[in-house]
């Protein structure tokens, strides 16, 4: 049982390049999330998807786009990477978006923009 | 905007002692307060959570207390062990479980 799977685990990008972080969950969850974690800080929500077909901005959405491809998959795209986007990215999912649901995190993706 | 302040940023205790980490939140509508443990290079791991209709919750050596009037909540770890060493994050949200505002983290070191 894989849970939440993120790819790639490590990536180095040049400023201005684009890339997509992939996330898939096998728990039949409705809600999915993308967070970033900068060194020495807590996680910050970038975007979330309450259910298939919907996406909403979180705390720090600028510079990112997301796609809820289907119920399993939720991708995060950087169209023109900037050094400020160097961070660890965590995807997560929960059965529902209401309080009382447990959030399951992926293992993280380390992104460096040079 | 919404904010969660966490103190202290670092905490060093002897094995067997207790550790207390405190958080203050700004959004009075927050109703869910989880605590996460994160080891170096790993994903956050939920260790305990509390909802706004409860004042205290305990799970073995870990307890969380909530004071809604003062808008603060605390994590208490008793009989600390070296494997408790990690970074601990508090968080708060309302309505949407994943729409969390995190504190800045506390690095806990438990010395054998």
PDB file of C-alpha atoms in Angstrom:
ATOM      1  CA  UNK A   1       0.000   0.000   0.000  1.00  0.00           C
ATOM      2  CA  UNK A   2       1.950   3.014  -1.303  1.00  0.00           C
ATOM      3  CA  UNK A   3      -0.228   5.824   0.163  1.00  0.00           C
ATOM      4  CA  UNK A   4       0.844   9.158  -1.380  1.00  0.00           C
ATOM      5  CA  UNK A   5       3.575   8.947  -4.009  1.00  0.00           C
ATOM      6  CA  UNK A   6       5.474  11.962  -5.325  1.00  0.00           C
ATOM      7  CA  UNK A   7       7.848  12.211  -8.257  1.00  0.00           C
ATOM      8  CA  UNK A   8      10.555  13.262  -8.718  1.00  0.00           C
ATOM      9  CA  UNK A   9      12.210  13.076  -5.321  1.00  0.00           C
ATOM     10  CA  UNK A  10      15.043  15.417  -6.273  1.00  0.00           C
ATOM     11  CA  UNK A  11      15.283  17.973  -9.072  1.00  0.00           C
ATOM     12  CA  UNK A  12      17.610  20.804 -10.001  1.00  0.00           C
ATOM     13  CA  UNK A  13      16.241  23.447 -12.346  1.00  0.00           C
ATOM     14  CA  UNK A  14      17.701  26.508 -13.973  1.00  0.00           C
ATOM     15  CA  UNK A  15      15.929  29.825 -13.511  1.00  0.00           C
ATOM     16  CA  UNK A  16      13.159  30.159 -16.081  1.00  0.00           C
ATOM     17  CA  UNK A  17      12.750  26.439 -16.711  1.00  0.00           C
ATOM     18  CA  UNK A  18       9.424  24.756 -16.192  1.00  0.00           C
ATOM     19  CA  UNK A  19       8.601  21.484 -14.534  1.00  0.00           C
ATOM     20  CA  UNK A  20       5.723  19.482 -13.096  1.00  0.00           C
ATOM     21  CA  UNK A  21       5.693  17.664  -9.784  1.00  0.00           C
ATOM     22  CA  UNK A  22       3.491  14.603  -9.885  1.00  0.00           C
ATOM     23  CA  UNK A  23       1.447  13.240  -7.000  1.00  0.00           C
ATOM     24  CA  UNK A  24      -0.752  10.171  -6.832  1.00  0.00           C
ATOM     25  CA  UNK A  25      -2.641   8.547  -3.983  1.00  0.00           C
ATOM     26  CA  UNK A  26      -4.092   5.055  -3.844  1.00  0.00           C
ATOM     27  CA  UNK A  27      -6.407   5.533  -0.855  1.00  0.00           C
ATOM     28  CA  UNK A  28      -9.450   6.682  -2.860  1.00  0.00           C
ATOM     29  CA  UNK A  29      -9.247  10.070  -1.151  1.00  0.00           C
ATOM     30  CA  UNK A  30     -11.311  12.998  -2.334  1.00  0.00           C
ATOM     31  CA  UNK A  31      -9.092  15.858  -1.169  1.00  0.00           C
ATOM     32  CA  UNK A  32      -5.492  16.573  -2.124  1.00  0.00           C
ATOM     33  CA  UNK A  33      -3.021  19.297  -1.208  1.00  0.00           C
ATOM     34  CA  UNK A  34       0.342  20.757  -2.191  1.00  0.00           C
ATOM     35  CA  UNK A  35       2.579  22.396   0.430  1.00  0.00           C
ATOM     36  CA  UNK A  36       6.052  23.875   0.384  1.00  0.00           C
ATOM     37  CA  UNK A  37       8.511  23.857   3.262  1.00  0.00           C
ATOM     38  CA  UNK A  38      11.411  26.278   3.314  1.00  0.00           C
ATOM     39  CA  UNK A  39      14.432  25.624   5.557  1.00  0.00           C
ATOM     40  CA  UNK A  40      13.665  26.060   9.231  1.00  0.00           C
ATOM     41  CA  UNK A  41       9.977  26.758   8.643  1.00  0.00           C
ATOM     42  CA  UNK A  42       6.642  25.076   8.809  1.00  0.00           C
ATOM     43  CA  UNK A  43       4.696  23.982   5.750  1.00  0.00           C
ATOM     44  CA  UNK A  44       2.681  26.479   3.737  1.00  0.00           C
ATOM     45  CA  UNK A  45      -0.281  25.490   1.587  1.00  0.00           C
ATOM     46  CA  UNK A  46       0.116  26.285  -2.116  1.00  0.00           C
ATOM     47  CA  UNK A  47      -3.077  24.853  -3.634  1.00  0.00           C
ATOM     48  CA  UNK A  48      -5.635  22.274  -2.697  1.00  0.00           C
ATOM     49  CA  UNK A  49      -8.338  20.261  -4.371  1.00  0.00           C
ATOM     50  CA  UNK A  50     -11.365  19.485  -2.246  1.00  0.00           C
ATOM     51  CA  UNK A  51     -12.640  16.956  -4.768  1.00  0.00           C
ATOM     52  CA  UNK A  52     -12.065  15.854  -8.332  1.00  0.00           C
ATOM     53  CA  UNK A  53     -12.668  18.747 -10.696  1.00  0.00           C
ATOM     54  CA  UNK A  54     -12.057  21.530  -8.169  1.00  0.00           C
ATOM     55  CA  UNK A  55      -8.947  23.444  -7.160  1.00  0.00           C
ATOM     56  CA  UNK A  56      -8.443  26.417  -4.846  1.00  0.00           C
ATOM     57  CA  UNK A  57      -5.596  28.686  -3.866  1.00  0.00           C
ATOM     58  CA  UNK A  58      -3.876  28.300  -0.570  1.00  0.00           C
ATOM     59  CA  UNK A  59      -1.568  30.625   1.310  1.00  0.00           C
ATOM     60  CA  UNK A  60       1.219  30.936  -1.316  1.00  0.00           C
ATOM     61  CA  UNK A  61      -0.149  30.193  -4.835  1.00  0.00           C
ATOM     62  CA  UNK A  62       1.839  32.742  -6.867  1.00  0.00           C
ATOM     63  CA  UNK A  63       4.130  31.157  -9.452  1.00  0.00           C
ATOM     64  CA  UNK A  64       2.328  27.799  -9.425  1.00  0.00           C
ATOM     65  CA  UNK A  65      -0.474  26.054 -11.270  1.00  0.00           C
ATOM     66  CA  UNK A  66      -2.183  22.796 -10.415  1.00  0.00           C
ATOM     67  CA  UNK A  67      -4.220  20.170 -12.189  1.00  0.00           C
ATOM     68  CA  UNK A  68      -6.466  17.572 -10.610  1.00  0.00           C
ATOM     69  CA  UNK A  69      -6.096  15.079 -13.415  1.00  0.00           C
ATOM     70  CA  UNK A  70      -8.458  12.543 -11.866  1.00  0.00           C
ATOM     71  CA  UNK A  71      -9.343  11.364  -8.379  1.00  0.00           C
ATOM     72  CA  UNK A  72      -5.900   9.809  -7.865  1.00  0.00           C
ATOM     73  CA  UNK A  73      -3.591  12.449  -9.284  1.00  0.00           C
ATOM     74  CA  UNK A  74      -2.843  16.079  -8.426  1.00  0.00           C
ATOM     75  CA  UNK A  75       0.070  17.774 -10.187  1.00  0.00           C
ATOM     76  CA  UNK A  76       1.908  21.004  -9.403  1.00  0.00           C
ATOM     77  CA  UNK A  77       3.488  23.005 -12.216  1.00  0.00           C
ATOM     78  CA  UNK A  78       6.140  25.686 -12.089  1.00  0.00           C
ATOM     79  CA  UNK A  79       5.910  27.571 -15.387  1.00  0.00           C
ATOM     80  CA  UNK A  80       9.040  29.696 -14.971  1.00  0.00           C
ATOM     81  CA  UNK A  81      11.076  28.592 -11.975  1.00  0.00           C
ATOM     82  CA  UNK A  82      12.703  31.189  -9.723  1.00  0.00           C
ATOM     83  CA  UNK A  83      15.364  30.734  -7.008  1.00  0.00           C
ATOM     84  CA  UNK A  84      12.685  31.697  -4.441  1.00  0.00           C
ATOM     85  CA  UNK A  85      10.901  28.455  -5.321  1.00  0.00           C
ATOM     86  CA  UNK A  86      13.783  26.384  -4.003  1.00  0.00           C
ATOM     87  CA  UNK A  87      12.033  24.335  -1.359  1.00  0.00           C
ATOM     88  CA  UNK A  88      10.797  20.927  -0.308  1.00  0.00           C
ATOM     89  CA  UNK A  89       7.358  20.192  -1.723  1.00  0.00           C
ATOM     90  CA  UNK A  90       4.921  17.874   0.003  1.00  0.00           C
ATOM     91  CA  UNK A  91       1.785  16.454  -1.510  1.00  0.00           C
ATOM     92  CA  UNK A  92      -0.917  15.205   0.826  1.00  0.00           C
ATOM     93  CA  UNK A  93      -4.394  13.743   0.723  1.00  0.00           C
ATOM     94  CA  UNK A  94      -7.377  13.189   2.984  1.00  0.00           C
ATOM     95  CA  UNK A  95     -10.614  11.264   2.597  1.00  0.00           C
ATOM     96  CA  UNK A  96     -12.597  14.488   2.902  1.00  0.00           C
ATOM     97  CA  UNK A  97     -11.830  18.120   3.550  1.00  0.00           C
ATOM     98  CA  UNK A  98     -13.726  18.457   6.825  1.00  0.00           C
ATOM     99  CA  UNK A  99     -12.193  18.518  10.272  1.00  0.00           C
ATOM    100  CA  UNK A 100     -11.900  14.970  11.540  1.00  0.00           C
ATOM    101  CA  UNK A 101     -10.224  13.666   8.415  1.00  0.00           C
ATOM    102  CA  UNK A 102      -6.572  12.647   8.664  1.00  0.00           C
ATOM    103  CA  UNK A 103      -4.006  14.120   6.296  1.00  0.00           C
ATOM    104  CA  UNK A 104      -1.504  11.707   4.756  1.00  0.00           C
ATOM    105  CA  UNK A 105       1.728  13.191   3.447  1.00  0.00           C
ATOM    106  CA  UNK A 106       3.966  12.033   0.648  1.00  0.00           C
ATOM    107  CA  UNK A 107       7.716  11.717   1.186  1.00  0.00           C
ATOM    108  CA  UNK A 108       8.515  15.101  -0.312  1.00  0.00           C
ATOM    109  CA  UNK A 109      10.242  16.439  -3.411  1.00  0.00           C
ATOM    110  CA  UNK A 110      13.452  18.454  -3.031  1.00  0.00           C
ATOM    111  CA  UNK A 111      13.605  21.190  -5.665  1.00  0.00           C
ATOM    112  CA  UNK A 112      16.592  23.478  -6.199  1.00  0.00           C
ATOM    113  CA  UNK A 113      16.408  26.385  -8.648  1.00  0.00           C
ATOM    114  CA  UNK A 114      19.785  27.824  -9.638  1.00  0.00           C
TER     115      UNK A 114
ATOM    116  CA  UNK B   1      -3.383  37.456   7.837  1.00  0.00           C
ATOM    117  CA  UNK B   2      -3.783  34.343   9.926  1.00  0.00           C
ATOM    118  CA  UNK B   3      -0.740  33.497  11.985  1.00  0.00           C
ATOM    119  CA  UNK B   4       0.528  30.856  14.400  1.00  0.00           C
ATOM    120  CA  UNK B   5       3.416  31.716  16.695  1.00  0.00           C
ATOM    121  CA  UNK B   6       5.406  28.859  18.236  1.00  0.00           C
ATOM    122  CA  UNK B   7       7.852  28.937  21.152  1.00  0.00           C
ATOM    123  CA  UNK B   8      10.543  28.062  21.936  1.00  0.00           C
ATOM    124  CA  UNK B   9      12.424  27.597  18.677  1.00  0.00           C
ATOM    125  CA  UNK B  10      14.835  25.168  20.343  1.00  0.00           C
ATOM    126  CA  UNK B  11      14.453  23.072  23.471  1.00  0.00           C
ATOM    127  CA  UNK B  12      17.020  20.824  25.095  1.00  0.00           C
ATOM    128  CA  UNK B  13      16.041  18.461  27.938  1.00  0.00           C
ATOM    129  CA  UNK B  14      17.533  15.504  29.766  1.00  0.00           C
ATOM    130  CA  UNK B  15      16.106  12.097  29.103  1.00  0.00           C
ATOM    131  CA  UNK B  16      13.187  11.507  31.457  1.00  0.00           C
ATOM    132  CA  UNK B  17      12.340  15.195  31.831  1.00  0.00           C
ATOM    133  CA  UNK B  18       9.198  16.825  30.460  1.00  0.00           C
ATOM    134  CA  UNK B  19       9.051  19.133  27.448  1.00  0.00           C
ATOM    135  CA  UNK B  20       6.460  21.802  26.751  1.00  0.00           C
ATOM    136  CA  UNK B  21       5.961  23.653  23.468  1.00  0.00           C
ATOM    137  CA  UNK B  22       3.500  26.521  23.175  1.00  0.00           C
ATOM    138  CA  UNK B  23       1.604  28.011  20.250  1.00  0.00           C
ATOM    139  CA  UNK B  24      -0.607  31.050  19.860  1.00  0.00           C
ATOM    140  CA  UNK B  25      -3.022  31.513  16.970  1.00  0.00           C
ATOM    141  CA  UNK B  26      -4.629  34.641  15.600  1.00  0.00           C
ATOM    142  CA  UNK B  27      -7.809  33.381  13.888  1.00  0.00           C
ATOM    143  CA  UNK B  28     -10.479  32.982  16.553  1.00  0.00           C
ATOM    144  CA  UNK B  29     -12.485  30.793  14.130  1.00  0.00           C
ATOM    145  CA  UNK B  30      -9.782  28.108  14.093  1.00  0.00           C
ATOM    146  CA  UNK B  31     -11.212  24.838  15.328  1.00  0.00           C
ATOM    147  CA  UNK B  32      -8.588  22.188  14.651  1.00  0.00           C
ATOM    148  CA  UNK B  33      -5.098  22.071  16.154  1.00  0.00           C
ATOM    149  CA  UNK B  34      -2.742  19.253  15.137  1.00  0.00           C
ATOM    150  CA  UNK B  35       0.853  18.662  16.205  1.00  0.00           C
ATOM    151  CA  UNK B  36       3.399  17.139  13.841  1.00  0.00           C
ATOM    152  CA  UNK B  37       6.785  15.553  14.454  1.00  0.00           C
ATOM    153  CA  UNK B  38       9.297  15.787  11.647  1.00  0.00           C
ATOM    154  CA  UNK B  39      12.613  13.991  11.587  1.00  0.00           C
ATOM    155  CA  UNK B  40      15.384  15.242   9.341  1.00  0.00           C
ATOM    156  CA  UNK B  41      14.606  14.596   5.693  1.00  0.00           C
ATOM    157  CA  UNK B  42      11.263  12.956   6.479  1.00  0.00           C
ATOM    158  CA  UNK B  43       7.622  13.844   6.033  1.00  0.00           C
ATOM    159  CA  UNK B  44       5.616  15.404   8.886  1.00  0.00           C
ATOM    160  CA  UNK B  45       3.985  12.826  11.107  1.00  0.00           C
ATOM    161  CA  UNK B  46       0.796  13.595  13.028  1.00  0.00           C
ATOM    162  CA  UNK B  47       1.325  12.805  16.714  1.00  0.00           C
ATOM    163  CA  UNK B  48      -1.780  14.276  18.309  1.00  0.00           C
ATOM    164  CA  UNK B  49      -4.573  16.701  17.493  1.00  0.00           C
ATOM    165  CA  UNK B  50      -7.365  18.487  19.296  1.00  0.00           C
ATOM    166  CA  UNK B  51     -10.591  20.144  18.247  1.00  0.00           C
ATOM    167  CA  UNK B  52     -11.935  23.374  19.644  1.00  0.00           C
ATOM    168  CA  UNK B  53     -14.706  21.694  21.636  1.00  0.00           C
ATOM    169  CA  UNK B  54     -12.139  19.851  23.789  1.00  0.00           C
ATOM    170  CA  UNK B  55      -9.816  21.390  26.362  1.00  0.00           C
ATOM    171  CA  UNK B  56      -7.309  18.586  26.738  1.00  0.00           C
ATOM    172  CA  UNK B  57      -6.355  15.348  25.034  1.00  0.00           C
ATOM    173  CA  UNK B  58      -3.821  12.742  26.075  1.00  0.00           C
ATOM    174  CA  UNK B  59      -2.165   9.826  24.313  1.00  0.00           C
ATOM    175  CA  UNK B  60       0.322   7.932  26.462  1.00  0.00           C
ATOM    176  CA  UNK B  61       3.275  10.327  27.057  1.00  0.00           C
ATOM    177  CA  UNK B  62       1.871  13.095  24.874  1.00  0.00           C
ATOM    178  CA  UNK B  63      -0.842  15.579  25.775  1.00  0.00           C
ATOM    179  CA  UNK B  64      -2.226  18.729  24.217  1.00  0.00           C
ATOM    180  CA  UNK B  65      -4.120  21.492  26.001  1.00  0.00           C
ATOM    181  CA  UNK B  66      -6.201  24.222  24.390  1.00  0.00           C
ATOM    182  CA  UNK B  67      -7.232  27.588  25.804  1.00  0.00           C
ATOM    183  CA  UNK B  68      -9.696  29.100  23.325  1.00  0.00           C
ATOM    184  CA  UNK B  69     -10.123  32.309  25.294  1.00  0.00           C
ATOM    185  CA  UNK B  70      -6.414  33.065  25.192  1.00  0.00           C
ATOM    186  CA  UNK B  71      -6.054  31.488  21.729  1.00  0.00           C
ATOM    187  CA  UNK B  72      -3.167  29.272  22.654  1.00  0.00           C
ATOM    188  CA  UNK B  73      -2.449  25.562  22.803  1.00  0.00           C
ATOM    189  CA  UNK B  74       0.454  23.522  24.121  1.00  0.00           C
ATOM    190  CA  UNK B  75       2.140  20.184  23.581  1.00  0.00           C
ATOM    191  CA  UNK B  76       3.370  18.312  26.645  1.00  0.00           C
ATOM    192  CA  UNK B  77       5.736  15.363  26.371  1.00  0.00           C
ATOM    193  CA  UNK B  78       6.495  13.500  29.594  1.00  0.00           C
ATOM    194  CA  UNK B  79       9.311  11.042  30.304  1.00  0.00           C
ATOM    195  CA  UNK B  80      11.179  12.152  27.200  1.00  0.00           C
ATOM    196  CA  UNK B  81      13.351   9.660  25.333  1.00  0.00           C
ATOM    197  CA  UNK B  82      16.192  10.225  22.835  1.00  0.00           C
ATOM    198  CA  UNK B  83      13.889   9.083  20.014  1.00  0.00           C
ATOM    199  CA  UNK B  84      11.643  12.064  20.783  1.00  0.00           C
ATOM    200  CA  UNK B  85      14.390  14.297  19.345  1.00  0.00           C
ATOM    201  CA  UNK B  86      12.961  15.953  16.214  1.00  0.00           C
ATOM    202  CA  UNK B  87      11.338  19.164  14.997  1.00  0.00           C
ATOM    203  CA  UNK B  88       7.792  19.662  16.247  1.00  0.00           C
ATOM    204  CA  UNK B  89       5.250  21.840  14.460  1.00  0.00           C
ATOM    205  CA  UNK B  90       1.924  23.095  15.689  1.00  0.00           C
ATOM    206  CA  UNK B  91      -0.769  24.111  13.224  1.00  0.00           C
ATOM    207  CA  UNK B  92      -4.282  25.514  13.144  1.00  0.00           C
ATOM    208  CA  UNK B  93      -7.116  25.395  10.662  1.00  0.00           C
ATOM    209  CA  UNK B  94     -10.832  25.998  10.409  1.00  0.00           C
ATOM    210  CA  UNK B  95     -13.381  24.076   8.348  1.00  0.00           C
ATOM    211  CA  UNK B  96     -10.901  22.577   5.867  1.00  0.00           C
ATOM    212  CA  UNK B  97      -8.579  20.082   7.517  1.00  0.00           C
ATOM    213  CA  UNK B  98      -5.709  20.595   5.077  1.00  0.00           C
ATOM    214  CA  UNK B  99      -5.873  24.373   5.053  1.00  0.00           C
ATOM    215  CA  UNK B 100      -3.350  24.520   7.857  1.00  0.00           C
ATOM    216  CA  UNK B 101      -1.348  27.458   9.155  1.00  0.00           C
ATOM    217  CA  UNK B 102       1.858  26.109  10.659  1.00  0.00           C
ATOM    218  CA  UNK B 103       4.029  27.472  13.426  1.00  0.00           C
ATOM    219  CA  UNK B 104       7.731  27.971  12.838  1.00  0.00           C
ATOM    220  CA  UNK B 105       8.764  24.738  14.536  1.00  0.00           C
ATOM    221  CA  UNK B 106      10.594  23.708  17.706  1.00  0.00           C
ATOM    222  CA  UNK B 107      13.761  21.643  17.569  1.00  0.00           C
ATOM    223  CA  UNK B 108      13.650  19.293  20.546  1.00  0.00           C
ATOM    224  CA  UNK B 109      16.865  17.624  21.671  1.00  0.00           C
ATOM    225  CA  UNK B 110      16.652  14.921  24.329  1.00  0.00           C
ATOM    226  CA  UNK B 111      20.045  14.190  25.842  1.00  0.00           C
ATOM    227  CA  UNK B 112      20.687  10.644  27.071  1.00  0.00           C
TER     228      UNK B 112
END
